[in-house]
Amino acid sequence: MRLMVFYDLPNTTKSENKEYTKFRKFLIQNGFYMMQFSIYVKLCMNHDIVLITQKKIEKNKPKIGDVRMLAITEKQYNDIKILVGQKSIQESYQNIDYLVEL
Amino acid sequence: MSWKTLLITNYDKLSLKNGLLMVTNLKAKKELYFAMNDLNCVVLENNYTTLTTQVLSKLVENNVYLIICDDKYEPNGLIMSFHNHWKPLTIFENQIKLQNYQKEQLWKLVVEKKIENSINVMGMLGCSQRSLTMMSNFFNTVKLNDASNREALAAKVFFRELYGSSFLRFSEDIINAALNYGYTILASAISRTLVKYGLHCFLGIFHKGKTNNWNLSYDLVEPFRPMVDLWVSTNIESLLANETLHYQHRLELINLLNQSVVIDEKIHTVTNAIEIVVKSYYTYLKTASLTKLKLPTIVQFEERSSLDETEE
């Protein structure tokens, strides 16, 4: 399953900027990778991990702005049609393979 | 929950960034990140990867086990955590308290399971009825502590049947190299799970090597061994065509950790099964009830797509 987080955070004052950086860094430290700007995705092995991660995000959410999250299954995620652009290297290695050769 | 195995061959640097493992290929200027709690095992195969001390410490802290290989690509080292259990002394005392008669009972169960698994594997490979009857005779006559040494007899028949009558274990050929590689991967997976549960690997059940640090791992690996044998004998032609262990072979041997075995009529991956076995041994030490001990059964599976596996 994939947990997606979409955010729009105000970025004008210094304190807003700080809050935004903190939230983004929190996502990255928890294994999220950037799919597009402001859209972060984490690969979760099962529904329980999704629930745990969602709780964690809720605890660390920024005070203002617009943040949403959505969990979809692996199949739905793989059905995303890319019209323009391509997957980043990081994204292409985020799959459910048990063994990764590097 | 950790599940990912990394096999590092072309990438030359491991470091830490934002709490994630950063794997870099300096030549191709590629960087990849992996979350520590997704990782199960990292195998370092080439001898030019550099890694920082911080990575080592973080890997150990997250109980990811790091396997180092020698020039022949055979695993020769394992790095794992020192103290990651909150009650080490209690467990150590439990392990020491294990009585001789208990060890004998345990070893009987382990040997029985190993022979049973060997028989299953021989059945899958379509071995002769004569040797199958011999094996089931061995299976039925295992005594306490395997006093009549059924394990060695069964292994002899088993190896002869699989690799021909001229096969000698511990001689230096490609079959032995493949077996050693597979066994080491399994044993190190068990060692790290033992450490995770605070158990001491040198206090074994049957193995008593004074210089062996992994006595308990070698006890518990026995029922898993026929998996490697199964793989080797199904790939024996391509193995014999090569002098050394090919990259693809090593990859498939490491991937044995993700194959399926059955415990209590439920399908588990080997990594998961090892966890259950070690946990059950831990419970056995506390409760001294033999029914608590769980050992894996190897059965034949249909090819499963990787999507099914995530759904469980």
XYZ file of C-alpha atoms in Angstrom:
414
model
C 0.000 0.000 0.000
C 1.074 3.567 -0.536
C 0.352 6.425 1.799
C 0.303 9.754 -0.016
C 0.566 13.123 1.694
C -0.365 16.291 -0.158
C 0.421 19.635 1.323
C 0.193 23.340 0.663
C 1.948 25.315 3.339
C 2.339 29.084 3.558
C 5.941 30.104 3.104
C 6.163 33.864 3.510
C 7.355 34.625 7.022
C 10.326 33.103 8.752
C 8.272 31.134 11.256
C 6.057 29.737 8.511
C 9.130 28.703 6.594
C 10.480 26.974 9.670
C 7.256 25.088 10.201
C 7.198 24.000 6.571
C 10.811 22.760 6.648
C 10.153 20.880 9.849
C 7.157 19.090 8.406
C 8.905 18.201 5.145
C 11.935 16.894 6.974
C 9.708 14.841 9.237
C 8.154 13.185 6.210
C 11.534 12.391 4.665
C 12.910 10.995 7.895
C 9.976 8.628 8.067
C 10.707 7.080 4.720
C 8.606 9.254 2.446
C 9.946 10.119 -0.976
C 8.947 12.993 -3.207
C 6.683 12.033 -6.090
C 6.149 15.616 -7.191
C 6.582 18.923 -5.389
C 4.340 18.884 -2.297
C 3.324 15.260 -2.870
C 5.126 12.712 -0.721
C 4.599 8.965 -0.775
C 5.556 6.149 1.539
C 5.489 2.469 0.747
C 3.732 0.574 3.543
C 3.752 -3.212 3.728
C 0.275 -3.504 5.192
C -2.712 -1.646 6.508
C -1.393 -1.555 10.076
C 1.710 0.334 9.039
C -0.521 2.811 7.195
C -2.519 3.413 10.372
C 0.604 3.837 12.493
C 2.123 6.280 10.020
C -1.105 8.241 9.759
C -1.213 8.660 13.517
C 2.397 9.808 13.520
C 1.710 12.418 10.864
C -1.310 13.676 12.708
C 0.846 14.242 15.762
C 3.407 16.225 13.785
C 1.099 18.163 11.482
C 1.734 21.865 10.923
C -0.696 24.330 12.503
C -1.762 26.192 9.385
C -1.947 25.377 5.721
C -3.579 22.509 3.870
C -2.454 18.927 4.392
C -4.243 15.808 3.165
C -3.399 12.164 3.125
C -4.676 9.206 1.167
C -3.827 5.507 1.269
C -4.156 3.480 -1.908
C -3.303 -0.093 -2.775
C -0.201 -1.108 -4.659
C -2.240 -1.935 -7.752
C -3.947 1.429 -7.827
C -0.614 3.152 -7.393
C 0.921 1.226 -10.265
C -2.011 2.202 -12.458
C -1.016 5.863 -12.302
C -0.621 7.045 -15.873
C 2.317 9.326 -16.396
C 1.443 11.748 -19.195
C 4.542 13.900 -19.189
C 7.753 13.277 -17.279
C 9.080 10.122 -15.708
C 9.691 8.360 -12.424
C 12.731 9.491 -10.475
C 15.408 6.878 -9.671
C 14.384 6.967 -6.039
C 10.769 6.300 -6.954
C 11.578 3.471 -9.325
C 13.443 1.638 -6.558
C 10.557 2.022 -4.110
C 8.805 -1.212 -4.879
C 7.700 -4.259 -2.969
C 10.616 -6.430 -4.107
C 12.071 -8.298 -1.181
C 15.522 -8.439 -2.703
C 17.105 -5.343 -4.207
C 20.348 -5.564 -6.166
C 22.417 -2.415 -6.256
C 8.485 -4.565 10.299
C 11.601 -5.241 8.264
C 11.489 -7.086 4.972
C 13.885 -5.663 2.414
C 17.203 -7.305 1.579
C 19.855 -5.182 -0.121
C 22.601 -6.792 -2.125
C 25.298 -4.204 -2.764
C 27.455 -4.994 -5.789
C 27.937 -1.881 -7.914
C 27.367 0.863 -5.431
C 30.419 2.109 -3.607
C 29.308 4.121 -0.623
C 26.924 3.667 2.274
C 26.188 6.627 4.469
C 23.442 8.144 6.529
C 21.255 11.081 5.572
C 18.131 12.241 7.368
C 18.064 8.959 9.256
C 17.836 7.042 5.999
C 20.435 4.752 4.512
C 21.969 6.499 1.506
C 23.505 4.220 -1.099
C 25.667 6.056 -3.618
C 27.201 5.103 -6.916
C 29.925 7.713 -7.296
C 30.656 6.968 -10.948
C 27.076 7.056 -12.174
C 26.261 9.812 -9.657
C 23.219 7.933 -8.434
C 21.838 8.177 -4.913
C 19.184 6.015 -3.382
C 17.551 6.160 0.030
C 16.119 3.344 2.083
C 14.263 3.619 5.365
C 16.085 1.794 8.158
C 13.002 0.053 9.507
C 12.199 -1.436 6.100
C 15.584 -3.124 5.941
C 16.104 -6.678 7.002
C 19.567 -7.493 5.733
C 22.387 -5.811 3.830
C 24.886 -7.999 1.995
C 28.162 -6.337 0.991
C 29.527 -8.292 -1.918
C 32.186 -6.207 -3.559
C 35.343 -5.312 -1.726
C 35.391 -1.625 -2.512
C 32.303 -0.306 -0.717
C 33.155 2.335 1.846
C 30.881 2.911 4.770
C 30.788 5.292 7.675
C 30.856 4.291 11.320
C 27.560 6.053 11.791
C 25.928 3.722 9.278
C 27.308 0.707 11.079
C 25.962 1.954 14.370
C 22.541 2.834 12.941
C 22.240 -0.530 11.192
C 23.082 -2.318 14.411
C 20.663 -0.146 16.350
C 17.828 -1.017 13.996
C 18.810 -4.670 14.101
C 19.564 -4.811 10.407
C 22.141 -7.471 9.880
C 25.136 -6.738 7.763
C 26.865 -9.608 5.989
C 30.370 -9.178 4.614
C 31.716 -11.422 1.877
C 35.256 -12.523 1.046
C 36.955 -12.589 -2.359
C 35.098 -15.735 -3.359
C 31.791 -14.022 -2.536
C 31.289 -16.369 0.367
C 29.813 -14.684 3.450
C 32.461 -14.589 6.157
C 31.292 -11.988 8.617
C 28.226 -10.731 10.384
C 27.826 -7.519 12.306
C 25.123 -7.336 14.872
C 23.961 -5.689 18.012
C 25.714 -6.029 21.347
C 22.995 -5.384 23.814
C 19.539 -4.739 22.581
C 17.493 -6.634 25.060
C 16.132 -5.090 28.194
C 16.539 -8.197 30.357
C 19.728 -9.948 29.236
C 20.566 -11.617 32.525
C 17.171 -13.328 32.944
C 17.436 -14.845 29.505
C 21.007 -15.928 30.075
C 19.959 -17.623 33.317
C 17.069 -19.337 31.532
C 19.463 -20.619 28.917
C 21.935 -21.904 31.480
C 19.180 -23.583 33.486
C 18.261 -25.777 30.522
C 18.562 -29.354 31.793
C 20.221 -32.175 29.911
C 17.006 -34.130 29.470
C 15.355 -31.029 28.014
C 18.189 -30.609 25.534
C 17.801 -34.251 24.532
C 14.087 -33.803 23.901
C 14.659 -30.618 21.939
C 17.359 -32.146 19.770
C 15.111 -35.116 19.015
C 12.401 -32.767 17.744
C 14.881 -30.803 15.641
C 16.348 -33.923 14.036
C 12.896 -35.339 13.339
C 11.892 -32.124 11.628
C 15.061 -32.075 9.585
C 14.556 -35.630 8.368
C 10.904 -34.898 7.641
C 11.895 -31.885 5.563
C 14.563 -33.913 3.770
C 11.912 -36.481 2.894
C 9.612 -33.727 1.600
C 12.426 -32.352 -0.550
C 13.246 -35.818 -1.890
C 9.591 -36.282 -2.735
C 9.567 -33.014 -4.686
C 12.636 -34.099 -6.645
C 11.130 -37.486 -7.412
C 13.714 -39.665 -5.681
C 13.580 -43.452 -5.668
C 11.067 -45.243 -3.474
C 13.851 -47.294 -1.896
C 15.661 -44.315 -0.424
C 12.369 -42.735 0.627
C 11.523 -45.829 2.672
C 15.006 -45.770 4.170
C 14.510 -42.152 5.150
C 11.108 -42.763 6.711
C 12.651 -45.628 8.681
C 15.224 -43.189 10.004
C 12.455 -40.725 10.764
C 10.555 -43.273 12.841
C 13.548 -44.387 14.881
C 14.972 -41.092 16.139
C 15.844 -41.516 19.807
C 16.337 -38.988 22.574
C 19.343 -36.779 21.835
C 19.513 -38.655 18.519
C 21.543 -41.287 20.354
C 21.504 -43.670 17.386
C 22.794 -40.869 15.129
C 19.918 -40.985 12.663
C 20.707 -37.471 11.493
C 24.068 -38.378 10.009
C 22.704 -41.557 8.410
C 19.786 -39.676 6.909
C 22.103 -36.938 5.647
C 24.302 -39.551 3.990
C 21.390 -41.113 2.106
C 20.018 -37.684 1.324
C 23.252 -36.287 -0.140
C 23.950 -39.457 -2.129
C 20.477 -39.384 -3.595
C 20.696 -35.697 -4.512
C 24.241 -35.263 -5.755
C 25.370 -38.765 -6.708
C 27.380 -41.369 -4.827
C 30.750 -39.679 -5.349
C 29.674 -36.542 -3.523
C 31.641 -35.645 -0.416
C 30.556 -32.891 1.920
C 33.372 -30.444 2.766
C 35.409 -31.160 -0.319
C 36.149 -28.111 -2.424
C 33.748 -28.157 -5.324
C 31.002 -26.001 -6.658
C 28.191 -27.933 -4.962
C 29.795 -27.500 -1.568
C 30.423 -23.828 -2.269
C 26.743 -23.305 -3.067
C 25.665 -25.278 0.002
C 28.012 -23.329 2.253
C 26.777 -20.048 0.859
C 23.140 -20.920 1.380
C 23.659 -22.378 4.843
C 25.644 -19.341 5.956
C 22.932 -16.966 4.797
C 20.306 -18.918 6.719
C 22.476 -19.317 9.824
C 23.293 -15.615 9.949
C 19.621 -14.760 9.638
C 18.986 -16.994 12.638
C 21.886 -15.537 14.622
C 20.608 -12.055 14.261
C 17.086 -13.034 15.312
C 18.548 -14.829 18.339
C 20.413 -11.686 19.304
C 17.257 -9.671 18.804
C 15.512 -11.793 21.417
C 18.426 -11.479 23.820
C 19.486 -15.113 23.453
C 23.146 -16.084 23.526
C 24.192 -17.845 20.349
C 26.989 -19.857 21.936
C 24.740 -21.785 24.348
C 23.490 -24.446 21.996
C 21.246 -27.469 22.387
C 23.332 -30.143 20.704
C 26.292 -28.325 19.190
C 28.910 -27.797 21.851
C 31.875 -26.415 19.914
C 34.115 -24.701 22.425
C 35.395 -22.331 19.776
C 32.078 -21.949 18.012
C 30.187 -18.758 18.715
C 27.109 -19.876 16.848
C 26.189 -23.194 18.455
C 22.534 -22.315 18.917
C 22.207 -20.918 15.390
C 23.565 -24.160 13.958
C 21.057 -26.115 16.035
C 18.081 -24.136 14.846
C 19.211 -23.922 11.222
C 18.983 -27.710 10.773
C 15.300 -27.906 9.727
C 15.868 -25.092 7.213
C 18.860 -26.720 5.538
C 16.943 -28.908 3.040
C 15.720 -25.691 1.360
C 19.259 -24.968 0.224
C 19.671 -28.585 -0.860
C 16.477 -28.346 -2.875
C 17.697 -25.224 -4.613
C 21.124 -26.708 -5.332
C 19.786 -29.907 -6.804
C 17.257 -28.136 -9.002
C 20.007 -25.872 -10.339
C 22.755 -28.457 -10.399
C 23.327 -28.324 -14.160
C 23.950 -24.621 -14.336
C 26.108 -24.890 -11.204
C 28.333 -27.595 -12.634
C 28.777 -25.579 -15.833
C 30.522 -22.869 -13.819
C 33.709 -23.140 -11.815
C 32.729 -20.513 -9.268
C 29.436 -19.437 -7.801
C 27.771 -17.209 -10.376
C 26.193 -13.864 -9.456
C 22.708 -15.053 -10.380
C 23.197 -18.103 -8.169
C 24.177 -16.045 -5.171
C 21.203 -13.811 -5.757
C 18.824 -16.749 -5.785
C 20.426 -18.229 -2.678
C 19.951 -14.976 -0.794
C 16.402 -14.889 -2.063
C 15.765 -18.170 -0.252
C 15.027 -15.945 2.750
C 11.884 -14.847 0.930
C 10.640 -18.299 -0.001
C 7.735 -19.822 1.858
C 7.618 -22.464 4.545
C 4.751 -23.715 6.681
C 4.446 -23.390 10.435
C 1.234 -24.506 12.120
C -0.517 -24.836 8.760
C 0.168 -21.223 7.936
C 2.429 -19.990 5.172
C 5.286 -17.727 6.202
C 8.342 -16.344 4.490
C 11.578 -17.853 5.794
C 12.532 -14.597 7.519
C 9.199 -14.613 9.288
C 9.457 -18.303 10.085
C 12.880 -17.809 11.670
C 11.362 -15.145 13.865
C 8.601 -17.546 14.944
C 11.062 -20.377 15.619
C 13.321 -18.195 17.739
C 10.380 -16.695 19.577
C 9.024 -20.162 20.308
C 12.413 -21.266 21.639
C 12.388 -18.199 23.852
C 8.925 -19.137 25.134
C 10.095 -22.696 25.643
C 12.905 -21.474 27.883
C 10.392 -19.622 30.018
C 7.657 -22.239 30.190
C 9.558 -25.512 29.584
C 6.595 -26.865 27.629
C 7.697 -28.797 24.556
C 4.505 -28.081 22.638
C 5.501 -24.430 22.533
C 8.433 -25.125 20.232
C 7.587 -24.488 16.584
C 9.650 -25.702 13.661
C 9.168 -25.090 9.942
C 7.941 -27.595 7.386
C 9.112 -27.353 3.808
C 6.381 -28.044 1.282
C 6.024 -27.367 -2.387
C 4.385 -24.139 -3.472
C 2.951 -22.872 -6.690
C 4.663 -19.788 -8.067
C 3.137 -16.841 -6.318
C 3.155 -13.361 -7.739
C 4.764 -10.728 -5.568
C 1.447 -8.896 -5.298
C -0.160 -11.747 -3.366
C 2.532 -11.591 -0.772
C 1.744 -8.032 0.237
C -1.897 -8.812 0.681
C -1.333 -11.169 3.585
